[in-house]
Every structure is written in C-alpha cells, then in structure tokens.
mmCIF file of N, CA, C and O and ligand atoms in Angstrom:
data_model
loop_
_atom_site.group_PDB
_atom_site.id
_atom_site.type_symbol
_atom_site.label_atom_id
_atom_site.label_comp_id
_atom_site.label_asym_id
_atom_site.label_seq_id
_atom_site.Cartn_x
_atom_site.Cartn_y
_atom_site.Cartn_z
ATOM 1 N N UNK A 3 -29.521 15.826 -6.008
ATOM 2 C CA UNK A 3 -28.317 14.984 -5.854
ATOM 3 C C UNK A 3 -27.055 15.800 -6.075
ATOM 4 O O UNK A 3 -26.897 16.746 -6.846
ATOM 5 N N UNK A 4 -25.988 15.106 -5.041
ATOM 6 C CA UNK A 4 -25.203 16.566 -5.317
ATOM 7 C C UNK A 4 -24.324 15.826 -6.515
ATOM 8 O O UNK A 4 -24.616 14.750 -7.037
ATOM 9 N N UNK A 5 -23.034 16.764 -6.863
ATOM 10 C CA UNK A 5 -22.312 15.974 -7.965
ATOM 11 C C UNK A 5 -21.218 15.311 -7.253
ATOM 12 O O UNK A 5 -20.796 15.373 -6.098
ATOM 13 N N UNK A 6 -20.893 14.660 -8.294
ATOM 14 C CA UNK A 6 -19.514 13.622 -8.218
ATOM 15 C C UNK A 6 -18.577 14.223 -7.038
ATOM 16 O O UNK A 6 -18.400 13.811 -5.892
ATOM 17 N N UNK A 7 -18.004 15.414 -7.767
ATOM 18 C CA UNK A 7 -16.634 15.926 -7.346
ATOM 19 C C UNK A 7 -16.979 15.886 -5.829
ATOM 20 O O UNK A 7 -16.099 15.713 -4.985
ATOM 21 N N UNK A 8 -18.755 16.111 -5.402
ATOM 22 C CA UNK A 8 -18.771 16.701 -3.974
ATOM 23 C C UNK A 8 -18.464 16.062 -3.064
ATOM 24 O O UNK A 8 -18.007 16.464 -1.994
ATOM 25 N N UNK A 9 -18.858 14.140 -3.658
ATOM 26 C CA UNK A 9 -19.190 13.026 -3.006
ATOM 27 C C UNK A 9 -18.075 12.759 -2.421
ATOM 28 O O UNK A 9 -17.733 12.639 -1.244
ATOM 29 N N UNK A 10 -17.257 12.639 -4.002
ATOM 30 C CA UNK A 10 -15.469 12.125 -3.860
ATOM 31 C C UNK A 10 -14.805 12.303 -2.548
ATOM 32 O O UNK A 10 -14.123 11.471 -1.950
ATOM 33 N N UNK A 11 -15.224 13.991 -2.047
ATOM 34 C CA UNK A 11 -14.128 14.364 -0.685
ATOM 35 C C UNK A 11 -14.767 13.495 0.202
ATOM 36 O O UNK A 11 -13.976 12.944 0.967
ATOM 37 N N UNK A 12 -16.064 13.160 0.366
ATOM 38 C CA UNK A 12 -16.937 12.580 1.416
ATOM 39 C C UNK A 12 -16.238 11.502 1.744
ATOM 40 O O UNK A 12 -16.020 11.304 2.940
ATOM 41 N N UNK A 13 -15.628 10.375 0.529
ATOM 42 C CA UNK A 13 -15.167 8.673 0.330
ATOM 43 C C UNK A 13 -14.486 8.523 1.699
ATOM 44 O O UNK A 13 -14.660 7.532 2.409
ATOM 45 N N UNK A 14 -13.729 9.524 2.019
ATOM 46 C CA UNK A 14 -12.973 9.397 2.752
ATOM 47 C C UNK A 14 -13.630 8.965 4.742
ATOM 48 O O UNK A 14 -13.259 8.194 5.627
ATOM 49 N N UNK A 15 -14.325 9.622 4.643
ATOM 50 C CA UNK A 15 -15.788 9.692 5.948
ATOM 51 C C UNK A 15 -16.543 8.689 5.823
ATOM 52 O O UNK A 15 -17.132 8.104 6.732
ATOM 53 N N UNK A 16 -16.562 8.381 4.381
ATOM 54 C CA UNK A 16 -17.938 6.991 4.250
ATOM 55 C C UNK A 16 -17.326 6.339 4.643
ATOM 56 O O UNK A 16 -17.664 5.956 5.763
ATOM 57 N N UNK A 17 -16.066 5.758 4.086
ATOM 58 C CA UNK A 17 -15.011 4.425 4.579
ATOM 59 C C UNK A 17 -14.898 4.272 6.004
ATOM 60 O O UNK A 17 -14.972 3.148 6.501
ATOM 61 N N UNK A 18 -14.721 5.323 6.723
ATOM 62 C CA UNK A 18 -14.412 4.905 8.433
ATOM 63 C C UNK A 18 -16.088 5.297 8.730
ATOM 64 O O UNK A 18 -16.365 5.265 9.929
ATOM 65 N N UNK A 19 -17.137 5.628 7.884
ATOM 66 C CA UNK A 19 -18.479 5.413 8.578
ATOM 67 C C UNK A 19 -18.657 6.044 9.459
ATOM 68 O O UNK A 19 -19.334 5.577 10.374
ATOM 69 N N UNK A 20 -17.960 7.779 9.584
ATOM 70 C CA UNK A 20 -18.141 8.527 10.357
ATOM 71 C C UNK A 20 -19.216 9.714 9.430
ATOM 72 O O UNK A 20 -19.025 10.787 10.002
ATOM 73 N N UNK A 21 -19.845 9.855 8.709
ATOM 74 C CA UNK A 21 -20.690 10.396 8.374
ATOM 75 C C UNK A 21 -21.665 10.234 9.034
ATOM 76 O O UNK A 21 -21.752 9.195 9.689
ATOM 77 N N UNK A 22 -22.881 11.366 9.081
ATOM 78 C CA UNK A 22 -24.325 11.182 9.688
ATOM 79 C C UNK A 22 -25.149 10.408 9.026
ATOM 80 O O UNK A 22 -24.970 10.676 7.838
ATOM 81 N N UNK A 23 -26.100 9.449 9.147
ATOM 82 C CA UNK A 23 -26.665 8.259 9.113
ATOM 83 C C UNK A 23 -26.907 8.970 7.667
ATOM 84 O O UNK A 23 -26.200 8.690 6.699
ATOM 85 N N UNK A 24 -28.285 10.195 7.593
ATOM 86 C CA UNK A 24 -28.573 10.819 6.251
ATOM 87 C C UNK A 24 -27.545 10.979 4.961
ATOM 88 O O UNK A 24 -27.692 10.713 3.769
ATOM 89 N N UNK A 25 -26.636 11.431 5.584
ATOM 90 C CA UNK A 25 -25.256 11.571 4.630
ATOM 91 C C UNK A 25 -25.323 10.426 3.740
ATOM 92 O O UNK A 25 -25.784 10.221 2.617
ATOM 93 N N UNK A 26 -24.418 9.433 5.033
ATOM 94 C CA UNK A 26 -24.537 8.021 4.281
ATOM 95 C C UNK A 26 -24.817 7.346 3.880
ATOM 96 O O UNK A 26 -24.256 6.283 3.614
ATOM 97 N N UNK A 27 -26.281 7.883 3.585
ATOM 98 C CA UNK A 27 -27.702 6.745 3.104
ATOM 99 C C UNK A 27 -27.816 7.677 2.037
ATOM 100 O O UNK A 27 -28.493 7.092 1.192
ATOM 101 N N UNK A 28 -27.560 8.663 1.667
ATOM 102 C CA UNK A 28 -27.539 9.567 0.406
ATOM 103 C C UNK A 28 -26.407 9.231 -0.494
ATOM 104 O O UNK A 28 -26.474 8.992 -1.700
ATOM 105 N N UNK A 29 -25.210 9.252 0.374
ATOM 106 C CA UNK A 29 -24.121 8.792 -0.881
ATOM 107 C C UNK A 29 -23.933 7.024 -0.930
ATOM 108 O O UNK A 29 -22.880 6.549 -1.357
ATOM 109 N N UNK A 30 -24.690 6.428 -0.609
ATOM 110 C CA UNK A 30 -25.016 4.728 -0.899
ATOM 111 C C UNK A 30 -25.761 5.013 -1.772
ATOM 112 O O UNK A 30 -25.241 4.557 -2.791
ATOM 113 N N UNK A 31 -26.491 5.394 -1.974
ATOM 114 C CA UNK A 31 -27.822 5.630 -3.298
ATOM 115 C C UNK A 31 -26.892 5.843 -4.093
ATOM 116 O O UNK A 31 -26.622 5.013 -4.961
ATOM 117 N N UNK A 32 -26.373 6.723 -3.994
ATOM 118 C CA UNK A 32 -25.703 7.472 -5.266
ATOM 119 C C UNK A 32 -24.581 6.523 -5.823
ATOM 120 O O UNK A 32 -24.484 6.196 -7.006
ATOM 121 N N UNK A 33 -23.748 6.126 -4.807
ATOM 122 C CA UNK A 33 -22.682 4.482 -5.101
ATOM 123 C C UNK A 33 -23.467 3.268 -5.798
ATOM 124 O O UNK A 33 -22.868 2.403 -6.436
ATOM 125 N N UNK A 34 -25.023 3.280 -5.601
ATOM 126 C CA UNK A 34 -25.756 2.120 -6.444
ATOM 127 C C UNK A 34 -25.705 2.688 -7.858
ATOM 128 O O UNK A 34 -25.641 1.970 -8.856
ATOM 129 N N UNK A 35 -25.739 4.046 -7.883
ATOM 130 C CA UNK A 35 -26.235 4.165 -9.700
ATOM 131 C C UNK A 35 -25.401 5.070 -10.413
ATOM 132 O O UNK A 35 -25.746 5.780 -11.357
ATOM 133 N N UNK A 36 -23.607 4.943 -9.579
ATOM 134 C CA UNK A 36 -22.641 5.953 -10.344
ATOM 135 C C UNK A 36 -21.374 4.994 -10.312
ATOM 136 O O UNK A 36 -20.431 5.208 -9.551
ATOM 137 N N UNK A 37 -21.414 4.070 -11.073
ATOM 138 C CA UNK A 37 -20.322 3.300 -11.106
ATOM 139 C C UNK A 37 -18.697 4.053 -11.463
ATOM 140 O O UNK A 37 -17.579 3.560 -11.613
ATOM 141 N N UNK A 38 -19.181 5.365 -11.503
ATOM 142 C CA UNK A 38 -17.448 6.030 -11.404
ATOM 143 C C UNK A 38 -16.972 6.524 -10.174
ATOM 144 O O UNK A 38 -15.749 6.583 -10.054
ATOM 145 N N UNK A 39 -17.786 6.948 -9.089
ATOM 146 C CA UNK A 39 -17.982 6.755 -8.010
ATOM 147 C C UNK A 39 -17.777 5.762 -6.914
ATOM 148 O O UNK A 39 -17.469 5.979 -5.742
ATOM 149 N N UNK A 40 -18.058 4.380 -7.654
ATOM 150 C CA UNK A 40 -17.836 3.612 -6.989
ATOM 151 C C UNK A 40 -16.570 3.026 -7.387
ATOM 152 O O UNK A 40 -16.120 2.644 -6.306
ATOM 153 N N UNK A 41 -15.758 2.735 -8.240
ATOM 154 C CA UNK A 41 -14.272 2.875 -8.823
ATOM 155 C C UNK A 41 -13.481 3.815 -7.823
ATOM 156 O O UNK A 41 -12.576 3.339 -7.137
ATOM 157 N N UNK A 42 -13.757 4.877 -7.762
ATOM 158 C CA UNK A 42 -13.168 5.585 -6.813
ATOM 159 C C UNK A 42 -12.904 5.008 -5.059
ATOM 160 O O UNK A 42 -11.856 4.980 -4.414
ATOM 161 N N UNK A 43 -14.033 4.676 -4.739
ATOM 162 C CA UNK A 43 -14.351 4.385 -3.537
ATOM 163 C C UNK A 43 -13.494 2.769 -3.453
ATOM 164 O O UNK A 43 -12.867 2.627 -2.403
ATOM 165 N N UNK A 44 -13.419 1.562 -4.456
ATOM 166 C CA UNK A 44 -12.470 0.793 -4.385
ATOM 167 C C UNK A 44 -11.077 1.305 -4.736
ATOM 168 O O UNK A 44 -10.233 0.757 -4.027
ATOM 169 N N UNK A 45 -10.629 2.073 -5.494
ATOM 170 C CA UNK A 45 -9.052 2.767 -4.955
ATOM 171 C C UNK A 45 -8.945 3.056 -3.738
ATOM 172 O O UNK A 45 -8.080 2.603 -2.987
ATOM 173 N N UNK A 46 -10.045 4.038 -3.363
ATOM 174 C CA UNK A 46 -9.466 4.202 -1.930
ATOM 175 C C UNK A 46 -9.147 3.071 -0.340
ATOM 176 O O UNK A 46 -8.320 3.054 0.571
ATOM 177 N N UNK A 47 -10.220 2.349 -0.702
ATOM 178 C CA UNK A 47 -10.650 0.995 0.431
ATOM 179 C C UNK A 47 -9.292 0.315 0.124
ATOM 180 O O UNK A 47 -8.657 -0.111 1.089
ATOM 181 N N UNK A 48 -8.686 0.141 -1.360
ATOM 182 C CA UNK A 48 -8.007 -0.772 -1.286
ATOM 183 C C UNK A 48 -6.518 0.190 -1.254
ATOM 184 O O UNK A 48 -5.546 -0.529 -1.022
ATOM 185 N N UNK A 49 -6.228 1.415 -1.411
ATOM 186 C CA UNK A 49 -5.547 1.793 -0.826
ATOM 187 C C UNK A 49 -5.076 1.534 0.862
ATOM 188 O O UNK A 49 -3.973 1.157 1.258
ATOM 189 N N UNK A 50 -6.476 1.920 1.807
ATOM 190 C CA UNK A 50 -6.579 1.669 2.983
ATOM 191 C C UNK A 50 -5.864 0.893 3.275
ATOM 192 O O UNK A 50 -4.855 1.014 3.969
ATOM 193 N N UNK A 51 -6.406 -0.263 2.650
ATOM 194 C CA UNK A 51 -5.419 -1.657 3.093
ATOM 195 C C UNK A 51 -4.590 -1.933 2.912
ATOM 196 O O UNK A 51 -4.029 -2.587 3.791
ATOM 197 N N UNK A 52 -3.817 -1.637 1.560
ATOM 198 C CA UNK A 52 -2.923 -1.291 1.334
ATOM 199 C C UNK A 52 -1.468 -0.982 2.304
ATOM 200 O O UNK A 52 -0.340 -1.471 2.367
ATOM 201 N N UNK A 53 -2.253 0.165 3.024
ATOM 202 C CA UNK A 53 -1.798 0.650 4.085
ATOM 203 C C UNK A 53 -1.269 0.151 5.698
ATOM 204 O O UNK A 53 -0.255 0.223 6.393
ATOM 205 N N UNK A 54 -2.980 -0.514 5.791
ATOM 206 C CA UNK A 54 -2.376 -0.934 6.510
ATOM 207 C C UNK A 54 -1.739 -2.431 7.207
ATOM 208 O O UNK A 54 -1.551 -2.872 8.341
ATOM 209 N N UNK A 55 -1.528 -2.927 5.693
ATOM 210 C CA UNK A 55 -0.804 -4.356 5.473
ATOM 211 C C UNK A 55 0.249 -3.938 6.164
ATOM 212 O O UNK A 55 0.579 -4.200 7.321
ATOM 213 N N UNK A 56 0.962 -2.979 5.018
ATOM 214 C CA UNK A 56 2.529 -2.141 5.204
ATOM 215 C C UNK A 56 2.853 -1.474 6.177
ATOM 216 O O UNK A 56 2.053 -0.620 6.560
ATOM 217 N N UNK A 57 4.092 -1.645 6.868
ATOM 218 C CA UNK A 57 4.861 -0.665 7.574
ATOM 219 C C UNK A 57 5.121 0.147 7.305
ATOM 220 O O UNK A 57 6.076 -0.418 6.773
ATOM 221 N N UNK A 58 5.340 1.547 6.987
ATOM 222 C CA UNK A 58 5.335 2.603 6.394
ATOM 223 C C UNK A 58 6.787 2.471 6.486
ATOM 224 O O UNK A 58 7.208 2.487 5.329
ATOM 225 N N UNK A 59 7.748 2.350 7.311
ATOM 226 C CA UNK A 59 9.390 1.981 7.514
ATOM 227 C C UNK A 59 10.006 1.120 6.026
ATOM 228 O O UNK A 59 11.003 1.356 5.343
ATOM 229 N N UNK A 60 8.921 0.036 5.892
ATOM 230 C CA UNK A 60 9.012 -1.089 4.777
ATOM 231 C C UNK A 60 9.072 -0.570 3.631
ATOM 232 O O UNK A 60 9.794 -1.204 2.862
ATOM 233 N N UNK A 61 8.318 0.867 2.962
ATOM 234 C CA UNK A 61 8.155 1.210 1.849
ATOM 235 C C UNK A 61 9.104 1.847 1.518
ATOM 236 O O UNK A 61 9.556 2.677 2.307
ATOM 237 N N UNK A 62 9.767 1.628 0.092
ATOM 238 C CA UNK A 62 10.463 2.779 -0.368
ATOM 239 C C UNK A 62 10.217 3.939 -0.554
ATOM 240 O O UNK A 62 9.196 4.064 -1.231
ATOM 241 N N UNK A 63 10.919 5.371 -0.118
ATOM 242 C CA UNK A 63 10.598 6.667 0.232
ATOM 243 C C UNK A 63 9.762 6.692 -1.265
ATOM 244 O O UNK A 63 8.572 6.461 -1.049
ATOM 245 N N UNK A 64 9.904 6.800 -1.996
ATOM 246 C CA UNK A 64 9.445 7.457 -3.386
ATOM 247 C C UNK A 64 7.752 6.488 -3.270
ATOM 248 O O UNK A 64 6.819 7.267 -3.465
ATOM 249 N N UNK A 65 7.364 5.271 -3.047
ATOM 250 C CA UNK A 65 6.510 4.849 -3.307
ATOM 251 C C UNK A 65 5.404 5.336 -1.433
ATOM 252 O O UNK A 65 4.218 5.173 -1.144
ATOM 253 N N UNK A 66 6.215 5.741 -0.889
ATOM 254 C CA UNK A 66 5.636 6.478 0.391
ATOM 255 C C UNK A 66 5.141 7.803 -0.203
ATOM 256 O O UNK A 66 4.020 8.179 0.139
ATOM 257 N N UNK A 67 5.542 8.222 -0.683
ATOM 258 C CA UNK A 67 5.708 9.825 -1.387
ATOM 259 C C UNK A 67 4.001 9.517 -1.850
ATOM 260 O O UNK A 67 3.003 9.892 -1.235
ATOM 261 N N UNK A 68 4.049 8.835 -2.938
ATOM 262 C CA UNK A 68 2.877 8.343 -3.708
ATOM 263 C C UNK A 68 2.135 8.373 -3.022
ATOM 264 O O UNK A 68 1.431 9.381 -3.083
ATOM 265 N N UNK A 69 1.920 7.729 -2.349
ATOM 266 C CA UNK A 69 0.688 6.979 -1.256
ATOM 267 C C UNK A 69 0.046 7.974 -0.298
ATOM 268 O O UNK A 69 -1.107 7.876 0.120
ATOM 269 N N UNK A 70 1.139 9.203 0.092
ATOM 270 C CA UNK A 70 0.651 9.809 0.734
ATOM 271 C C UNK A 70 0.043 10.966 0.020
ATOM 272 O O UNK A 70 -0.961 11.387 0.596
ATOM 273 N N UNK A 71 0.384 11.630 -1.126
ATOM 274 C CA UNK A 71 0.034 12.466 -1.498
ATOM 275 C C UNK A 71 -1.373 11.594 -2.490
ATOM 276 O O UNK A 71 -2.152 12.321 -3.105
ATOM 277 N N UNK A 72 -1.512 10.435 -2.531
ATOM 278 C CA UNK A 72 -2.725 10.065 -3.114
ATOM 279 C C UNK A 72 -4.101 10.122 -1.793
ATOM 280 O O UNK A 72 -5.323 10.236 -1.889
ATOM 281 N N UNK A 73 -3.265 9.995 -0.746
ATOM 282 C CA UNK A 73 -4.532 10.004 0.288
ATOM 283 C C UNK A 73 -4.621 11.215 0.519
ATOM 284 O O UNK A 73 -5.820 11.483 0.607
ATOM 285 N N UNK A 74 -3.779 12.426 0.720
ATOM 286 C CA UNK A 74 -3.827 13.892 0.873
ATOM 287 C C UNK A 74 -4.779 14.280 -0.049
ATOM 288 O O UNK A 74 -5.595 15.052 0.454
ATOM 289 N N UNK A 75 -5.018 13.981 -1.440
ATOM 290 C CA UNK A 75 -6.003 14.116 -2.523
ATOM 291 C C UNK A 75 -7.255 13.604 -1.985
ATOM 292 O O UNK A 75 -8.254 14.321 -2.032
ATOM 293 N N UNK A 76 -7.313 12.217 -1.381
ATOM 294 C CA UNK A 76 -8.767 12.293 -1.220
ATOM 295 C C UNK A 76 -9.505 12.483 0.395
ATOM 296 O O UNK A 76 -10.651 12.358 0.828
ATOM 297 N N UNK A 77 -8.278 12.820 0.943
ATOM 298 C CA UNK A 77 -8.796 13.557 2.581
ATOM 299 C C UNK A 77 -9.114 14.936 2.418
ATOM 300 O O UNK A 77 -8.716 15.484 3.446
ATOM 301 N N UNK A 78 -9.670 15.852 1.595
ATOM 302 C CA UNK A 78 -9.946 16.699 1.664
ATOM 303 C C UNK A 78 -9.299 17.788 2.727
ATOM 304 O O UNK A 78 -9.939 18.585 3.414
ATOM 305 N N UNK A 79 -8.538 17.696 2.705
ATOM 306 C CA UNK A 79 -7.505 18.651 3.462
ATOM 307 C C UNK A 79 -6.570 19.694 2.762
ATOM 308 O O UNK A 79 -5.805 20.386 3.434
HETATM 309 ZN ZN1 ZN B 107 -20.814 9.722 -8.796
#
C-alpha cells in the first residue's frame, strides 16, 4: 500500500475519475480504512464545488488567491 502523501496528489484524478480502473480501486480501499485521507478528499470535492458555484469575477482577489493556490497544492503540479 502506498503512503498517504502518495495518494493525496492522486485526489485530484480520483475526483474527475480519470485514473485507471486499478488505480482507483486501490485508492477506494485505501479511502475505506484511512479516514485522514478521506478528510482530505472532502476538502477537495467540496472545494470543487465551491468553485464551481462561484464566478471567479465574484470573488474577492485575496480569497481567489486562496483558492487557487489551495488547488495548485493538491494538483500536483
Ligand atoms: Zn491515507
């Protein structure tokens, strides 16, 4: 099993379900029995939406700032 940190960059691939079937059936296992993992994975989902409730025009620059450099953190880029 790999570790945490490895999964974390993955969240980002699991959410739009572009991972390979194996992938994703490996880090679902691992989301059943790592509840810090899965904390993570609801920040991000509900970031998502977050997102895309909002107009990005609508947000104040400083709370844009946030948002983006919180998804830059977990897009592995
Ligand atoms: Zn984990």
């Amino acid at each position: 099993m790999k570790r945490c940190t490895d999964l974390v960059s993955l969240l980002a691939d699991f959410v739009e379900r572009k991972l390979p079937p194996e992938v994703h059936g490996r880090l679902e296992r691992h989301l059943s029995a790592c509840p810090r993992c899965v904390a993570q994975l609801k920040t991000y989902q509900s970031t998502l939406s977050l997102l895309r409730s909002i107009k990005e025009e609508d947000l104040p620059p400083e709370l844009r700032c946030t948002l983006k450099a919180f998804l830059d953190r977990h897009c592995g880029n």
